Amino acid sequence: MNKTPGFIFDLDGVIVDTAKYHYLAWKKLADELGIEFTKEDNERFKGVSRKRCLEILLEMGGIEASKEQFNAWLLEKNEDYLAYIETMDETEILPDVPKVLQYLRTNNIPMALGSASKNARPILEKVNLLSYFDTIVDGNEVSKAKPNPEVFLKASEKLGTKPEHCVVFEDALAGIEAANSAGMTSIGIGDAEILSNAKFNFIDFTEIDDDFLNTLLDGVGSND
C-alpha cells in the first residue's frame, strides 16, 4: 500500500438526498402497521442498515414478527423505495458534489463509495456519477452496520490505501464514529452540533474549496 490518500464517500445525505425517499417508504409501512412515524424518527435511521431500521420501527410499535413476516416487510419497504428512486436524475445531486469529485479525479486521487445502501450502484448510475468511483462497498458486501468500521476498512483495502491515509465524508453520527474508529480523517456534512465528533465540519460541499482539499491531501498523505 502506498501513501496516496484515498477518499471515501457515503451516499445518502452526502452525494444525493435519498433520505426523503427512505422516509416515504418507511412511513408507508409504518402507516400500514399503525405506527406513528415522523421525519424526526427518520433521523434515527440515517446510516443504519435496512434490517436494523425495521427492528427499530417494530420496537417503536411494540410489534413482534416471525422471520418470514419480518423479511416480507423488508422486501416491501425496499420495493417501495425503489419505486420512489426510479425517477432520480442529476438534479438529485447535492450542491457542488461534482465539483469536488472532479477536482479529486483531476489530481488522480482514488475514490470509493462506502454506504449501507444496497441500492448504491443503481442510484449512482441514475445520477450519472458512477464513473468517478474506483470501487463501491455497499450493503451487499458488509455484514456489520456503522458505527462498525467494516464498510470503510473494506473500501480502504480495495483502494490499496492505508486507513490512516483515508478521508471519509459522512452525514450521520454512526458514520463519523465508524470513520474515527477506522483511524481515518472524518468530515461531517451537515449539522456540526450533531456531527461534533468529526475532525472537520461543513454544512455542504459548497463550503469546501480547493485550498482546503489541497491542505487535506498534503496532511493525509503524510500520516503514518
XYZ file of C-alpha atoms in Angstrom:
224
model
C 0.000 0.000 0.000
C 1.216 3.495 -0.830
C 0.812 6.880 0.808
C -1.637 8.179 -1.793
C -4.712 9.469 0.030
C -7.984 7.664 -0.561
C -11.308 9.464 -0.391
C -14.423 7.571 0.726
C -17.934 8.976 0.381
C -21.155 7.902 1.996
C -24.108 8.096 -0.408
C -27.344 9.127 1.296
C -27.173 12.727 2.502
C -23.651 13.243 1.170
C -23.826 12.758 -2.594
C -27.586 12.598 -3.077
C -30.511 13.258 -0.775
C -32.331 9.948 -0.754
C -33.373 10.324 2.889
C -36.731 11.726 1.737
C -37.402 8.565 -0.278
C -36.400 6.310 2.604
C -38.747 8.329 4.807
C -41.671 7.938 2.402
C -41.113 4.169 2.151
C -40.769 3.688 5.921
C -43.756 5.994 6.536
C -45.886 3.913 4.174
C -45.004 0.716 6.052
C -45.439 2.387 9.439
C -48.908 3.585 8.451
C -49.840 0.037 7.435
C -48.682 -1.215 10.833
C -50.429 1.582 12.751
C -47.150 3.106 13.963
C -46.695 6.871 14.127
C -43.547 7.721 12.185
C -42.248 11.284 11.796
C -39.349 12.897 9.962
C -37.654 13.199 13.351
C -37.985 9.421 13.800
C -36.415 9.001 10.362
C -33.255 10.740 11.622
C -32.565 7.627 13.711
C -32.474 5.564 10.524
C -29.683 7.515 8.812
C -26.624 5.397 8.083
C -28.334 2.329 9.582
C -28.925 -0.958 7.763
C -32.412 -1.747 6.454
C -32.708 -4.716 8.830
C -31.856 -2.622 11.875
C -34.242 0.129 10.754
C -37.120 -2.343 10.646
C -36.152 -3.673 14.074
C -36.308 -0.112 15.439
C -39.656 0.528 13.750
C -41.187 -2.636 15.211
C -39.783 -1.739 18.643
C -41.474 1.672 18.328
C -44.802 -0.043 17.699
C -44.305 -2.857 20.177
C -44.776 -5.342 17.340
C -43.283 -8.824 17.173
C -42.911 -10.631 13.869
C -41.941 -14.055 12.590
C -38.811 -14.282 10.467
C -40.999 -14.737 7.378
C -43.135 -11.663 8.147
C -40.033 -9.618 9.017
C -38.407 -10.477 5.676
C -41.649 -9.749 3.818
C -41.783 -6.259 5.346
C -38.109 -5.692 4.447
C -38.884 -6.591 0.840
C -41.991 -4.413 0.752
C -40.111 -1.385 2.064
C -37.323 -1.847 -0.463
C -39.719 -2.242 -3.379
C -41.497 0.966 -2.360
C -38.137 2.748 -2.051
C -37.011 1.507 -5.478
C -40.235 2.812 -6.981
C -39.559 6.245 -5.469
C -35.954 6.445 -6.742
C -36.819 5.211 -10.230
C -37.162 8.788 -11.466
C -33.897 10.078 -9.942
C -31.544 12.056 -12.203
C -28.664 14.559 -11.956
C -30.934 17.122 -10.304
C -30.838 14.983 -7.142
C -27.087 15.510 -6.673
C -26.350 17.714 -3.684
C -24.719 21.146 -4.330
C -21.075 21.184 -5.530
C -20.529 17.440 -5.100
C -19.477 17.072 -8.794
C -17.008 19.953 -8.361
C -15.208 18.139 -5.523
C -15.295 14.776 -7.322
C -13.859 16.347 -10.477
C -11.102 18.089 -8.512
C -10.060 14.801 -6.907
C -10.174 12.986 -10.239
C -8.016 15.685 -11.846
C -5.473 15.093 -9.075
C -5.617 11.303 -9.578
C -6.977 10.639 -6.100
C -8.613 7.200 -5.761
C -12.227 7.369 -4.631
C -14.617 4.847 -3.133
C -18.237 4.809 -2.119
C -18.890 3.346 1.333
C -22.598 3.038 2.014
C -25.050 0.872 3.934
C -27.390 1.142 0.943
C -27.869 -1.974 -1.143
C -29.002 0.268 -3.999
C -25.876 2.428 -4.189
C -24.773 1.353 -7.660
C -28.118 1.888 -9.430
C -28.502 5.287 -7.731
C -25.045 6.398 -8.898
C -25.933 5.230 -12.398
C -29.170 7.235 -12.363
C -27.403 10.457 -11.336
C -24.505 9.778 -13.734
C -21.719 9.721 -11.106
C -20.742 6.045 -11.149
C -17.642 6.638 -13.294
C -15.988 8.770 -10.595
C -15.597 5.862 -8.196
C -12.805 3.319 -8.381
C -14.690 0.946 -6.130
C -18.003 0.609 -4.335
C -18.581 -1.075 -0.992
C -22.262 -1.211 -0.126
C -24.801 -3.109 1.919
C -24.416 -6.149 -0.333
C -20.814 -6.640 0.826
C -20.836 -5.826 4.525
C -22.418 -7.619 7.465
C -21.731 -5.075 10.212
C -23.561 -1.750 10.213
C -21.972 1.572 11.095
C -20.678 2.582 13.637
C -18.720 -0.610 12.955
C -15.949 0.492 10.543
C -16.219 -2.583 8.286
C -17.548 -0.713 5.244
C -14.756 1.890 5.339
C -11.996 -0.616 6.056
C -13.120 -2.690 3.060
C -13.139 0.436 0.904
C -9.624 1.317 2.083
C -8.432 -2.191 1.261
C -9.980 -2.085 -2.217
C -8.366 1.288 -2.898
C -4.994 -0.060 -1.771
C -4.706 2.801 0.714
C -3.945 2.575 4.424
C -6.833 3.583 6.711
C -4.810 6.456 8.188
C -4.436 7.861 4.671
C -8.191 7.849 4.034
C -10.692 10.686 4.239
C -14.377 9.929 4.849
C -17.329 12.202 4.065
C -20.376 11.371 6.208
C -23.677 12.950 7.219
C -24.578 10.527 10.017
C -23.201 10.252 13.534
C -22.803 6.482 13.165
C -20.734 7.070 10.012
C -18.463 9.592 11.719
C -17.917 7.141 14.574
C -17.110 4.397 12.055
C -14.555 6.585 10.260
C -12.917 7.641 13.534
C -12.835 4.035 14.721
C -11.047 3.076 11.491
C -8.392 5.740 12.125
C -9.490 7.800 9.132
C -9.958 11.557 8.777
C -13.670 12.228 9.220
C -15.511 15.091 7.544
C -19.041 15.768 8.706
C -21.519 17.046 6.131
C -24.484 18.650 7.878
C -25.217 19.858 11.393
C -21.904 20.425 13.211
C -23.577 20.014 16.612
C -24.815 16.529 15.729
C -21.557 15.603 13.966
C -19.273 17.185 16.563
C -17.004 14.131 16.638
C -15.890 14.780 13.043
C -12.424 16.243 12.516
C -13.867 18.811 10.101
C -17.425 20.035 9.603
C -19.216 21.632 6.665
C -22.900 22.326 6.050
C -22.452 21.027 2.496
C -19.889 20.835 -0.303
C -20.346 24.494 -1.259
C -18.162 25.299 1.769
C -15.313 23.049 0.599
C -12.787 24.866 -1.601
C -9.647 23.795 -3.460
C -7.352 25.221 -0.763
C -8.950 23.014 1.873
C -8.722 19.958 -0.380
C -5.044 20.662 -1.093
C -4.292 21.005 2.617
C -6.220 17.807 3.256
C -4.334 15.905 0.558
C -0.963 17.048 1.901
C -1.872 16.286 5.509
C -3.448 12.877 4.993
C -0.694 11.744 2.653
C 1.875 12.401 5.360
C 0.039 10.437 8.076
C 1.788 7.316 9.319
